[in-house]
Structure formats: structure tokens, C-alpha cells
Short mmCIF file of C-alpha atoms and ligand atoms in Angstrom, two decimals:
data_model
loop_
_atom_site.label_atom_id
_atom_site.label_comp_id
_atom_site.label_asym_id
_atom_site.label_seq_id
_atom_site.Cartn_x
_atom_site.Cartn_y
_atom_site.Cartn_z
CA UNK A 1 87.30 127.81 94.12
CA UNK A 2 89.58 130.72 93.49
CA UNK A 3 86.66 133.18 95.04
CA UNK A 4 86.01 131.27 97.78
CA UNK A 5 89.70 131.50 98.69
CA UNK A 6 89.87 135.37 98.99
CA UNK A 7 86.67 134.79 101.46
CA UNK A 8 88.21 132.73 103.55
CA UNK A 9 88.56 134.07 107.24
CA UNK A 10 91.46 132.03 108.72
CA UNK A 11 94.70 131.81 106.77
CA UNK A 12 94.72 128.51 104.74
CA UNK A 13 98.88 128.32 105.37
CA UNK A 14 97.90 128.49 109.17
CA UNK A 15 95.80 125.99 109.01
CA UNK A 16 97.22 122.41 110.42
CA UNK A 17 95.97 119.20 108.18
CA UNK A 18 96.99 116.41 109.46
CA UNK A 19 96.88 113.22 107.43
CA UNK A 20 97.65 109.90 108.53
CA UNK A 21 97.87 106.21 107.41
CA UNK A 22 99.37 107.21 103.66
CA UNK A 23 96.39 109.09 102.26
CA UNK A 24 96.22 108.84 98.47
CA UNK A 25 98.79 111.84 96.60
CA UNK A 26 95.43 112.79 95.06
CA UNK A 27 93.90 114.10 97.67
CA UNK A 28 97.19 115.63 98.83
CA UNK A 29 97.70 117.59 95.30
CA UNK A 30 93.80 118.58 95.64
CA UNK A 31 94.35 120.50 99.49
CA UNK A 32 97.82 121.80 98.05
CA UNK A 33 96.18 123.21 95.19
CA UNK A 34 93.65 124.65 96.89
CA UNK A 35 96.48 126.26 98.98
CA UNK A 36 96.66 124.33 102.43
CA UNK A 37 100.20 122.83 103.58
CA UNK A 38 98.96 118.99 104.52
CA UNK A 39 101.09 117.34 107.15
CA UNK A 40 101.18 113.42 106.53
CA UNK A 41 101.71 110.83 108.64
CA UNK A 42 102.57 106.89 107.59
CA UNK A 43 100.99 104.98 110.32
CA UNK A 44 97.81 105.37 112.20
CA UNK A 45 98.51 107.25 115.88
CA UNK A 46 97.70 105.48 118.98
CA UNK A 47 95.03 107.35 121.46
CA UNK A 48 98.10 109.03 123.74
CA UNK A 49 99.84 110.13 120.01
CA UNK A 50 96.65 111.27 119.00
CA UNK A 51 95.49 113.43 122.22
CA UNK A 52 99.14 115.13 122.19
CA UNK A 53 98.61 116.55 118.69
CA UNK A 54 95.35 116.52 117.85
CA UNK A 55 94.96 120.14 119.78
CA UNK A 56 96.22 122.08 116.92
CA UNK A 57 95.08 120.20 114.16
CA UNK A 58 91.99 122.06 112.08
CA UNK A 59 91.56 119.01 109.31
CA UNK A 60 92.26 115.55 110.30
CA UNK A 61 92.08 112.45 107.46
CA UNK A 62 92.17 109.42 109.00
CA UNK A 63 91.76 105.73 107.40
CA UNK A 64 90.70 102.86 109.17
CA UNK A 65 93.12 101.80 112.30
CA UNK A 66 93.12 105.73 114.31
CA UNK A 67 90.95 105.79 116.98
CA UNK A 68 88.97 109.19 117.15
CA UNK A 69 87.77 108.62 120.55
CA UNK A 70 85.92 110.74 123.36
CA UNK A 71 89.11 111.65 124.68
CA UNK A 72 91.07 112.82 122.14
CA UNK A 73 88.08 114.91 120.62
CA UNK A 74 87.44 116.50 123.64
CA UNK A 75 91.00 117.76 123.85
CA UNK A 76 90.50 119.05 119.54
CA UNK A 77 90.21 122.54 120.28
CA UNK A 78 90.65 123.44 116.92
CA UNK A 79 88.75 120.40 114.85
CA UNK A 80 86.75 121.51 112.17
CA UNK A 81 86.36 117.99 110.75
CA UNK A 82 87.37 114.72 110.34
CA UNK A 83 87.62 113.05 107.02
CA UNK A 84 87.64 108.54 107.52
CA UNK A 85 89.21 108.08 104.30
CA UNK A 86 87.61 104.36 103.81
CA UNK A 87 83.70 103.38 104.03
CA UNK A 88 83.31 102.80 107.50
CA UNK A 89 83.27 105.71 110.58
CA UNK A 90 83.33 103.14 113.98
CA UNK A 91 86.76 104.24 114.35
CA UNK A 92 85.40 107.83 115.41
CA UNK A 93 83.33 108.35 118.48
CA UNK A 94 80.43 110.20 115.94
CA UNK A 95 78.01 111.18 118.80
CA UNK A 96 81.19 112.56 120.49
CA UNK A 97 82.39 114.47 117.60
CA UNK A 98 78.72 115.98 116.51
CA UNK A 99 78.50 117.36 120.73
CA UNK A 100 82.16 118.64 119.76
CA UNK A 101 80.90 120.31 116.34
CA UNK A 102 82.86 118.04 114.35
CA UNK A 103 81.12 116.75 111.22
CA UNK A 104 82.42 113.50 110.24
CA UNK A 105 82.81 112.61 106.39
CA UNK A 106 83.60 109.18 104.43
CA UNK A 107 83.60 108.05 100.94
CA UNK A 108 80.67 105.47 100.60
CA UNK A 109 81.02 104.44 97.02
CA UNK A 110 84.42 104.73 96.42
CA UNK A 111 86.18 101.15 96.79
CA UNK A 112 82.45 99.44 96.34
CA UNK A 113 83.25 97.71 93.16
CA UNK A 114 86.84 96.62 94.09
CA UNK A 115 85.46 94.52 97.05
CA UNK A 116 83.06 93.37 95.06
CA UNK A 117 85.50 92.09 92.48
CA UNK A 118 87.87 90.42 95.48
CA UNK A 119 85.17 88.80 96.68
CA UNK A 120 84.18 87.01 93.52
CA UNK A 121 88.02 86.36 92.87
CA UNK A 122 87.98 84.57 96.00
CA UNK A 123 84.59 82.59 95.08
CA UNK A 124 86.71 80.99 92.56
CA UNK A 125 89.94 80.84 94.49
CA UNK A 126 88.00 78.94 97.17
CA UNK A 127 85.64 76.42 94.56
CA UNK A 128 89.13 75.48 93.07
CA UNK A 129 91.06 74.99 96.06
CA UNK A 130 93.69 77.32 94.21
CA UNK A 131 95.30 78.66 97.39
CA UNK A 132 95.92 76.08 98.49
CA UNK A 133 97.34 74.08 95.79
CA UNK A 134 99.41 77.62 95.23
CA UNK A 135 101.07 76.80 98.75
CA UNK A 136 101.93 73.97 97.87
CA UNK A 137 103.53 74.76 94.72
CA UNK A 138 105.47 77.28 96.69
CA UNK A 139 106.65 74.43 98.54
CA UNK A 140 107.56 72.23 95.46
CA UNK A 141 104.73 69.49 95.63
CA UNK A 142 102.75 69.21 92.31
CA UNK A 143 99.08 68.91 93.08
CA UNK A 144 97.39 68.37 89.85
CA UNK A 145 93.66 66.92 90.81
CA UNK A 146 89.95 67.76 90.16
CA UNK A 147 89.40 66.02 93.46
CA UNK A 148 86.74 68.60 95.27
CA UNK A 149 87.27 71.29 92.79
CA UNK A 150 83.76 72.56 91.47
CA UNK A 151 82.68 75.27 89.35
CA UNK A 152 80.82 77.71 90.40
CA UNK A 153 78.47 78.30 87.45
CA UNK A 154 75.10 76.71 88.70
CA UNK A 155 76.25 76.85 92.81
CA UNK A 156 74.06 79.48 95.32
CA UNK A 157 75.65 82.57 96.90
CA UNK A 158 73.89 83.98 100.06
CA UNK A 159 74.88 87.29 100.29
CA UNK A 160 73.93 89.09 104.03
CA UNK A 161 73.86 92.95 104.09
CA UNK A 162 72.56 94.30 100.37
CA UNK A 163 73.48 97.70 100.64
CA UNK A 164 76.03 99.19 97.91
CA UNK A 165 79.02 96.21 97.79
CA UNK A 166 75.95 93.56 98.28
CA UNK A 167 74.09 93.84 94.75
CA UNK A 168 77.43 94.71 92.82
CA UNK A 169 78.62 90.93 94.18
CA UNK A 170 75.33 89.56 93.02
CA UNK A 171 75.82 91.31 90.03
CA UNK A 172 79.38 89.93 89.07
CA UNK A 173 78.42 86.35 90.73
CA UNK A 174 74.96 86.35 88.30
CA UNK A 175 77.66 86.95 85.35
CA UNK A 176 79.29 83.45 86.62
CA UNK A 177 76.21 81.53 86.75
CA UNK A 178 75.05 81.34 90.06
CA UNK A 179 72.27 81.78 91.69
CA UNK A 180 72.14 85.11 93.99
CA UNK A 181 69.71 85.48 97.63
CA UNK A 182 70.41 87.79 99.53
CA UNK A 183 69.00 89.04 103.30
CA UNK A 184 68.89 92.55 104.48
CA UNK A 185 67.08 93.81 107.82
CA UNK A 186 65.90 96.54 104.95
CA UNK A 187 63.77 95.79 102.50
CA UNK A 188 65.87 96.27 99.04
CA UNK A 189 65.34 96.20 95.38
CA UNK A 190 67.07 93.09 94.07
CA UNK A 191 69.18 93.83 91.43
CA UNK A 192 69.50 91.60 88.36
CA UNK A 193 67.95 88.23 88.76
CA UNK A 194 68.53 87.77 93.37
CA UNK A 195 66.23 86.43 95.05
CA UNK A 196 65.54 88.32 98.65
CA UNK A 197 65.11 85.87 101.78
CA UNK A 198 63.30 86.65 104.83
CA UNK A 199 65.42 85.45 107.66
CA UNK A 200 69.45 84.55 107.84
CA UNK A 201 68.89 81.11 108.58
CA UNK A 202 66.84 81.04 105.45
CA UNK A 203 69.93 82.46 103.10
CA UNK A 204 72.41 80.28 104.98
CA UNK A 205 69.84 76.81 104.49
CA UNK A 206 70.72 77.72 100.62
CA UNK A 207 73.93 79.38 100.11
CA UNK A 208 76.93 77.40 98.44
CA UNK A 209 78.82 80.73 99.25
CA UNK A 210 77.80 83.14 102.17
CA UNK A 211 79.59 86.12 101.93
CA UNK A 212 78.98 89.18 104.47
CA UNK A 213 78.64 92.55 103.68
CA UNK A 214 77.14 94.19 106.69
CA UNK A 215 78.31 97.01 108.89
CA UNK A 216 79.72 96.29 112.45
CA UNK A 217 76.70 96.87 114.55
CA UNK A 218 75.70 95.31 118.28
CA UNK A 219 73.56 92.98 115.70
CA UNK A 220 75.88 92.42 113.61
CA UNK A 221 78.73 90.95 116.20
CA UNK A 222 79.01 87.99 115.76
CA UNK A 223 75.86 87.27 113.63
CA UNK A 224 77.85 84.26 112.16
CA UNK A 225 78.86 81.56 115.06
CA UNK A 226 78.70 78.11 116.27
CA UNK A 227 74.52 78.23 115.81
CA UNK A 228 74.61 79.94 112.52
CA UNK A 229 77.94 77.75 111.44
CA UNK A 230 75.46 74.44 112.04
CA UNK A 231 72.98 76.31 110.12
CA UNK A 232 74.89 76.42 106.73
CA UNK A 233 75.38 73.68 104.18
CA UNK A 234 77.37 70.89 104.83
CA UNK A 235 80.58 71.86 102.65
CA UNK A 236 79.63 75.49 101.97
CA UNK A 237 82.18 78.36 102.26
CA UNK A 238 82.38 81.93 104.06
CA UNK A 239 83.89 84.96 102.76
CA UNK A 240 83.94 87.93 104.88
CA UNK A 241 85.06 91.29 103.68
CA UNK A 242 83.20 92.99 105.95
CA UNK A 243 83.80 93.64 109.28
CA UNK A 244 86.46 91.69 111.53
CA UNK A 245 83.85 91.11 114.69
CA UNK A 246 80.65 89.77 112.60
CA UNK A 247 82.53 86.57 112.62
CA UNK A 248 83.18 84.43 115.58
CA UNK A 249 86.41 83.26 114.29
CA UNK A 250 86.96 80.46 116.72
CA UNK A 251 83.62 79.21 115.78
CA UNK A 252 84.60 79.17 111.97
CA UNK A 253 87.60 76.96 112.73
CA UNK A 254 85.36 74.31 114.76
CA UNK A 255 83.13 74.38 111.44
CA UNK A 256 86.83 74.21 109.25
CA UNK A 257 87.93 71.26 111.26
CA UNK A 258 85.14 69.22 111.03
CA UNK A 259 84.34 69.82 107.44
CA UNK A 260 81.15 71.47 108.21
CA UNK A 261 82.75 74.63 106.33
CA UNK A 262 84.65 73.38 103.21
CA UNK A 263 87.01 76.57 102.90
CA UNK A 264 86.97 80.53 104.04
CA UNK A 265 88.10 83.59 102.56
CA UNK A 266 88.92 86.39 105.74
CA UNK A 267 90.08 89.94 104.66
CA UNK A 268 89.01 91.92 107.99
CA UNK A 269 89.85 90.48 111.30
CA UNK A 270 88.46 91.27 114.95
CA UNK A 271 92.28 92.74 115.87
CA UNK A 272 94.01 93.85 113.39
CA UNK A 273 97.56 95.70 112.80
CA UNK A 274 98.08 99.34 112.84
CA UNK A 275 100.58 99.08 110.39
CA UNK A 276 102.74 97.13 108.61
CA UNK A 277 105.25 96.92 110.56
CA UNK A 278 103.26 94.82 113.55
CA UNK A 279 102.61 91.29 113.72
CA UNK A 280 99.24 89.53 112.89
CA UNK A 281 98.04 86.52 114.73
CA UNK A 282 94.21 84.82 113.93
CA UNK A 283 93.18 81.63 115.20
CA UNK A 284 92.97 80.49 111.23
CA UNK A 285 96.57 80.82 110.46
CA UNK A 286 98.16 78.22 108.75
CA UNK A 287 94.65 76.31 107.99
CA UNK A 288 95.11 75.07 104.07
CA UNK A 289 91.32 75.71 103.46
CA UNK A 290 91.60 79.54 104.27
CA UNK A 291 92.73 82.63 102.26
CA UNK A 292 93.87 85.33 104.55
CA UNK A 293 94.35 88.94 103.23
CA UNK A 294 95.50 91.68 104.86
CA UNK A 295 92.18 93.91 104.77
CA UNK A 296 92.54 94.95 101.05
CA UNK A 297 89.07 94.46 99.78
CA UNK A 298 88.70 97.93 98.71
CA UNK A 299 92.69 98.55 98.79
CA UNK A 300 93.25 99.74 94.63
CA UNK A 301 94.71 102.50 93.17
CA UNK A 302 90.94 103.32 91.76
CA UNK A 303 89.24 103.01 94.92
CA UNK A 304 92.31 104.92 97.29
CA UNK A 305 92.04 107.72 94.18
CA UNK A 306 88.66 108.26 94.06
CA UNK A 307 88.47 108.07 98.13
CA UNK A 308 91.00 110.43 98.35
CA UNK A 309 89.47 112.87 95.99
CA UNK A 310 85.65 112.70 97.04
CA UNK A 311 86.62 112.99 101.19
CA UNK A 312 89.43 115.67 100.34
CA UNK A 313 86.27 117.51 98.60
CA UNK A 314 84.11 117.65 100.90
CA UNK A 315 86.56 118.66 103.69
CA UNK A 316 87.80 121.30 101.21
CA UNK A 317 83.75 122.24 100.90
CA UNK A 318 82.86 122.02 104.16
CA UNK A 319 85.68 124.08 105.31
CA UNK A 320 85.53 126.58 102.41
CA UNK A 321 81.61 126.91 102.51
CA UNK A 322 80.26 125.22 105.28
CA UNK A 323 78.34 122.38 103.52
CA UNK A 324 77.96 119.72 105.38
CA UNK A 325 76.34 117.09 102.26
CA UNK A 326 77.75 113.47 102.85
CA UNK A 327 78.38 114.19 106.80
CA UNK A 328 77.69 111.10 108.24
CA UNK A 329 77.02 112.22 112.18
CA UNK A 330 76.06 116.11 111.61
CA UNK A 331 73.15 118.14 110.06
CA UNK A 332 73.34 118.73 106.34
CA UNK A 333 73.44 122.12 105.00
CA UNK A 334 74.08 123.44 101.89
CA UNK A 335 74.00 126.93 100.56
CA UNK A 336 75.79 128.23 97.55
CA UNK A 337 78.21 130.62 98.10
CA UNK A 338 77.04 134.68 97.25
CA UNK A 339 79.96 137.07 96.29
CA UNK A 340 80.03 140.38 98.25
CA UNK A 341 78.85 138.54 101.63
CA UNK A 342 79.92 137.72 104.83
CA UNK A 343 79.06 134.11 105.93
CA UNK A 344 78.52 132.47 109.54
CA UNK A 345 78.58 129.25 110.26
CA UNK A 346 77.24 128.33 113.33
CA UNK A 347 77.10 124.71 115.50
CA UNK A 348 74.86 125.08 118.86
CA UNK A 349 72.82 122.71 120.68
CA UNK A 350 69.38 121.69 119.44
CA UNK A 351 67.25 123.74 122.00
CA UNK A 352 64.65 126.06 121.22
CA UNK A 353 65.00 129.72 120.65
CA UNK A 354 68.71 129.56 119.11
CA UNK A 355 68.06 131.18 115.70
CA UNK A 356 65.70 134.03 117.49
CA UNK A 357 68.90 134.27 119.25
CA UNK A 358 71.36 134.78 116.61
CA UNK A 359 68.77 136.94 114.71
CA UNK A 360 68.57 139.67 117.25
CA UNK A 361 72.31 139.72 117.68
CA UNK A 362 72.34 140.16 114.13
CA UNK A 363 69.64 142.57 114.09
CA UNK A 364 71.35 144.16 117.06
CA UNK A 365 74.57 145.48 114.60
CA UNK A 366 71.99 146.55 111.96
CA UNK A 367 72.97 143.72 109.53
CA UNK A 368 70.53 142.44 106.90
CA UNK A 369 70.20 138.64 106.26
CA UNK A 370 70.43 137.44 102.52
CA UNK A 371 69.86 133.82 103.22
CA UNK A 372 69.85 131.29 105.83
CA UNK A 373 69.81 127.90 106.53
CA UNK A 374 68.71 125.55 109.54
CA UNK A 375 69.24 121.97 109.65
CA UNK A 376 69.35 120.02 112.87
CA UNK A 377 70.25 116.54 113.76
CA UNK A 378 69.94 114.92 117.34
CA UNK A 379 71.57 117.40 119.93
CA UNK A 380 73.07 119.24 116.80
CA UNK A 381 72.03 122.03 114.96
CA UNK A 382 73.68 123.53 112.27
CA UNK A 383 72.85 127.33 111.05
CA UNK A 384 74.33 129.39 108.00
CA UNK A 385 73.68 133.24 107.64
CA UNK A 386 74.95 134.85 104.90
CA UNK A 387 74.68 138.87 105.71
CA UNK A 388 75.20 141.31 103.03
CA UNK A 389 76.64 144.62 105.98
CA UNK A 390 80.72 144.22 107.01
CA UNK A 391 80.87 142.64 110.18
CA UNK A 392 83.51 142.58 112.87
CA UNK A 393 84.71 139.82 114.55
CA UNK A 394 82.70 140.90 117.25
CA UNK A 395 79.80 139.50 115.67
CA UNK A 396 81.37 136.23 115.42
CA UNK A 397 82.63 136.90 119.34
CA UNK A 398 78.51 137.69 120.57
CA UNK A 399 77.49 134.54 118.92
CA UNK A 400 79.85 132.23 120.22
CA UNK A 401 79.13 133.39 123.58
CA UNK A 402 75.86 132.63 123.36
CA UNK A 403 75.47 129.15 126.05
CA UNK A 404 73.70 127.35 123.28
CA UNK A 405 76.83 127.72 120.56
CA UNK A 406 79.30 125.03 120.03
CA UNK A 407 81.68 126.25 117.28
CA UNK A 408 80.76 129.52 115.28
CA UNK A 409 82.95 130.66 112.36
CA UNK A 410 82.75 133.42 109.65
CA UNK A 411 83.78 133.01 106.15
CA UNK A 412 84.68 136.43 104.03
P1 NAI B 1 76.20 99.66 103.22
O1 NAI B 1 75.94 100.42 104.46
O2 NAI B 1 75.93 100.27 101.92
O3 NAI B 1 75.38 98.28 103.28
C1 NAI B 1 75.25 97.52 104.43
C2 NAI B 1 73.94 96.79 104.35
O4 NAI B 1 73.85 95.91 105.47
C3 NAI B 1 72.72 97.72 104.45
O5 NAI B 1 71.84 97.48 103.38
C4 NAI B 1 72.10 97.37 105.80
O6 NAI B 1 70.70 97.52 105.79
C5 NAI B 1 72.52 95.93 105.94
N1 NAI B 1 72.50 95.46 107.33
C6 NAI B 1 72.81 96.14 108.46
N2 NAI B 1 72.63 95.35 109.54
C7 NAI B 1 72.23 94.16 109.07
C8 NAI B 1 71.89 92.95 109.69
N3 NAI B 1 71.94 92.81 111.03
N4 NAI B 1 71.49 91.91 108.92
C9 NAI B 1 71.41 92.06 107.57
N5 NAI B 1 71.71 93.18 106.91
C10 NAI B 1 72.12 94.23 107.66
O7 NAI B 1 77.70 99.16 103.33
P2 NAI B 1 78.66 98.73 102.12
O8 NAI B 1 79.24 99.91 101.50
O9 NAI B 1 77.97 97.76 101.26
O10 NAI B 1 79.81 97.99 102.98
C11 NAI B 1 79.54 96.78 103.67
C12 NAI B 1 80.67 96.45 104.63
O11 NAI B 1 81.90 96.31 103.93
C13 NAI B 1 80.93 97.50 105.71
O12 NAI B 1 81.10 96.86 106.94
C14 NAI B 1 82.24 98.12 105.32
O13 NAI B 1 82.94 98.55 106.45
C15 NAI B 1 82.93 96.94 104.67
N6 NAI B 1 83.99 97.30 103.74
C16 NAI B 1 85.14 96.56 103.74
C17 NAI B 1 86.17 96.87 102.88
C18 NAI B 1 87.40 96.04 102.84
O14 NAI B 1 88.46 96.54 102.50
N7 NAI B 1 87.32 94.78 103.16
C19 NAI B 1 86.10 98.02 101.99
C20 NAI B 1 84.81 98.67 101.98
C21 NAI B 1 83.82 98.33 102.87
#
């Protein structure tokens, strides 16, 4: 890292990193090592806070509640990228930010195994009643009774969406006793002993416990209401640590009312607060048959550390190198980085003729190419050239100019 730092073309301590919604100290310590002056932020910014600041900001790590919307990236004259500090990236406009140059990054894997872990915690929670008769102790009244209180060794869970939290739940919940199925729209090796199903009514039919672990897609929305409610066991539960909006949540409280749906455990909610501070209102408040959390499935100290220092690295790469691995809306390059060579980084649209472009512009200052790289993704493509002859900022200055460039920068 310490020779990529005397290559770097823009001043690191002139460089504005903005942080919000209490990034994790690790990742912090990791862009102040690495010499950068992060600005943090408690909260998440609304769109207006956002669009006012976000001109100067080079490096912006967001979590889950800011926005990144059309708007406010078209006014990010500066953006090199955006870090989502979480699993998901539907709070940034990603085609917006790829026509804007800005590769997106998230940390897939970090928090997998502490939702996974919640939502088997809350398997139990639910087949005991145990939140319930908690209230209640709260509230002085002694409860002691088996009376609908089941183990879960031997009971079904459905789980829906088997991607990376998916087969770690099936994993723990096989370690209870149960019996796992699971339904993807992909096929996917089961892990363990689960059983794939072919449709969602299928998995619901059969499912003691259906818990959701999908993305928030136009499919997904709610993909569990009144219809699929009717479809589950009479007496079954729902967990969802998904997504707020895959669940119809007036629906579930129809299906809590009658009985239909013994008990539910909700961490993520359609609307949900931006920070502490703000009020939280669901239409399954105060029901005795549902745990509530505030969106901490993958809230630990493990998972917020290891998020922190796996998005903060490849921000840190990405702005020191130009790789683009782990991206999530962009083209991904990678090229290691050659001592005694000027690098340029270059975003244009995906027509034809852009690298014959660059070439002879290259060619034109008598410069001779070491190595480059072409990777292209939708309207994006993404082009390093590593050239062993000084350069000028002039070069840089040509390039950009070209019609077909988005963003070009040089690294030295
Ligand atoms: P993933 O992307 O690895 O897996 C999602 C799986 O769902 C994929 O296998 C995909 O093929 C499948 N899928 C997509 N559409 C589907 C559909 N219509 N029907 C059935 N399957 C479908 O995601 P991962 O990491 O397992 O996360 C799952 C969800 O958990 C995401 O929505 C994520 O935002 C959420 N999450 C929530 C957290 C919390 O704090 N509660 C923390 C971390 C993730």
C-alpha cells in the first residue's frame, strides 16, 4: 500500500470521504491509515441533505436508509464511488450511478451468518411462545404453561431465496432437527440434508416455519399475501429478515387474527426509520404473537467489522488502483499495479471504436502501452492503460474530452 500511495495523482488529504449512518471504527482506522481524513456522519441524509453535499464528496459509505438517487448522483461531480456498507444496493439508483461512472460496492458475506443465527433464535423464540410470555413477565403475570409450546426438533422449515443466508439457516435449523426445503427461482446445490421444491406454494404446503431470504425485486413484492397466507399451514409461522416489502403486512395480520398464522418474527419493515431518533409504526404492533426487531439481523460487532473492513477495501482498491472486483453495477477490472508507470483509468460509454480512440491519443504523445485492460458492462465500459513514458495531464485532458468518456483519471 505504501507504493501505491506515492502514485497517487490527487492528494489523499484533499480528498472528501464522507461516511454516514455510524460506519464501523474499523473501516475508519483502515482509510486513516491509509492516509485519507474520513468525515462521518450519525444518521442517514435525506435526498435535499444529500444533493447539497454530495458535490464535493470523492468517497461516499453509506448503510442502508440514504437514498443515492438519480438526482443527487447527477449533481456528484466528484464521485468516484459509493461503498453500501450492508448486503443490499436498492438504496442507490445503480443504473444511474454506472451512466455517472460510479461503481457501486457492498459486502455480500459479511453479516450472512449473524442473520442466519437470529433467525433460528427466533424459530425457537416463536415455537415457545417466549416473547410473549417475556411481556408478560415484564408486566408481572407468571405464565408458566406448555400449552402450544412445541419443539422444533422434528417440525419443517421452508426457506424461500437459497442464496448465501438461505443454506447457512438450513444448516443451523438441520443441527435442531428439522427438516429443511427450500425454493429458489435458481437452481441451487442443497446444502446438508434440504430438500429443493419446485414452486412456492409447494414449500409453503410443507413448512412449519417459512422464513424469507430473498432480495427486494418487482417479484419479490409482496410474494407473501392474502393468497400465499391461505396457502401455508394452518398454525405455521413467518419470519422475515429479508426485505420490508416482500411481505404484505396487512395481509399477515388477517392470517395472525384468525389463527391461520400461529406467530411472526419481522426484522425489516416496508417504512422504516432513518434513525433512532424517529418513530416506528407497523400495522403488527402490539400483537402478542409477533417479535418485532428493529432491522438487526445482520447488526453484530462481527458482521459491522468485517463489513466495514471488506467495503473500506475495496473503495481503498478501487480508488488506489482502479479495480473494480466486487462492483456490483460496473465492469470488473483488475490489473496489478507496475512500479515506474503511469496508470489511466478510464469510464466511457459502451460504443464502438473507444479504445482505437484512446490508443491513437496515446500513440499520438509517443507513449508505449505496458498493459491494458477492457471490461464492459451494459452502457459501461471500463479501460485501464498502464504506460511506461511521463505523461502530462494533458493526456488525461485529450481523453476526457473525447464524447464517448465519462470519468478518466491517472494514477502516478
Ligand atoms: P443472496 O442474493 O445471496 O440470495 C438471495 C436468493 O434469493 C438468491 O439465491 C436468488 O436466486 C433468490 N431469489 C431471488 N428472487 C427470488 C424469487 N422471486 N423467489 C425465490 N428466490 C428468489 O442474498 P442473501 O445474502 O442471502 O440475503 C438475502 C436477503 O437478506 C436480502 O434481501 C438482504 O437484503 C437481506 N438481509 C437482511 C439483513 C438484516 O439485517 N435483516 C442483513 C443481511 C441481508
Amino acid at each position: 500500500m505504501q507504493a501505491m500511495q506515492k502514485q497517487f495523482s490527487f492528494p489523499k488529504e484533499k480528498m472528501k470521504v464522507l461516511l454516514l449512518e455510524g460506519i464501523h471504527q474499523a473501516c475508519v482506522e483502515k482509510l486513516v491509515q491509509a492516509g485519507y481524513r474520513p468525515e462521518l456522519v450519525k444518521g442517514a441524509l435525506s435526498e435535499a441533505e444529500l444533493c447539497e453535499v454530495i458535490p464535493s464528496v470523492h468517497l461516499l459509505g453509506i448503510r442502508s436508509k440514504t437514498q443515492v438517487t438519480d438526482k443527487a448522483l447527477s449533481k456528484a461531480k466528484s464521485l468516484l464511488a459509493v461503498g453500501c456498507f450492508c448486503i443490499g444496493t436498492d438504496q442507490v439508483d445503480l443504473a444511474s450511478a454506472a451512466r455517472h461512472g460510479v461503481p457501486v460496492f457492498n459486502a455480500p458475506f459479511s453479516n450472512t451468518r449473524s442473520v442466519a443465527e437470529l433467525t433460528l433464535a427466533e424459530v425457537v423464540m416463536l415455537a415457545r411462545r417466549a416473547a410473549h410470555k417475556s411481556q408478560l413477565l415484564h408486566r408481572g403475570v407468571w405464565e408458566k404453561s406448555a400449552e402450544g409450546c412445541v419443539e422444533v426438533r422434528n417440525t419443517s422449515i421452508g426457506i424461500v431465496g437459497y442464496g448465501h443466508i438461505g443454506p447457512q439457516v438450513g444448516l443451523l435449523a438441520e443441527a435442531f432437527g428439522m427438516k429443511v426445503f427450500y425454493y429458489d427461482i435458481l437452481g441451487k446445490l442443497p446444502l446438508g440434508n434440504a430438500t429443493p421444491v419446485t414452486s412456492l406454494e409447494e414449500l409453503l404446503r410443507q413448512s412449519d416455519f417459512v422464513t424469507l431470504h430473498v432480495p427486494e425485486t418487482p417479484e419479490t413484492r409482496n410474494m407473501i399475501g392474502a393468497a400465499q397466507i391461505e396457502a401455508m399451514r394452518p398454525g405455521a409461522f413467518l419470519l422475515n429478515l429479508s426485505r420490508g416489502r416482500v411481505v404484505d403486512l396487512d395481509a399477515l395480520k388477517r392470517g395472525l387474527e384468525s389463527g391461520k398464522v400461529a406467530g411472526a418474527a419481522i426484522d425489516v419493515f416496508p417504512e422504516e426509520p432513518k434513525t433512532n431518533d424517529e418513530a416506528f409504526a407497523c400495522p403488527l404492533m402490539g400483537m402478542d404473537n409477533v417479535i418485532l426487531t428493529p432491522h438487526i439481523g445482520g447488526s453484530t460487532i462481527e458482521a459491522q467489522r468485517n463489513i466495514g473492513l471488506e467495503v473500506g477495501g475495496t473503495m481503498l482498491k478501487f480508488t488506489e488502483t482502479g479495480s473494480t472486483t466486487g462492483a456490483v453495477n460496473f465492469p470488473q477490472v483488475e490489473l496489478p499495479m507496475v512500479r515506474d508507470c503511469h496508470r489511466i483509468l478510464n469510464i466511457h460509454k459502451n460504443v464502438p471504436g473507444v479504445l482505437s480512440s484512446i490508443n491513437s491519443i496515446i500513440a499520438g504523445v509517443g507513449a508505449n502501452i505496458r498493459a491494458q485492460t477492457l471490461s464492459t458492462l451494459g452502457e459501461v465500459g471500463y479501460l485501464i492503460v498502464d504506460i511506461d513514458k511521463e505523461i502530462s495531464d494533458t493526456l488525461r485532458v485529450a481523453i476526457d474530452e473525447l464524447d464517448t468518456s465519462i470519468k478518466t483519471r491517472i494514477l502516478f
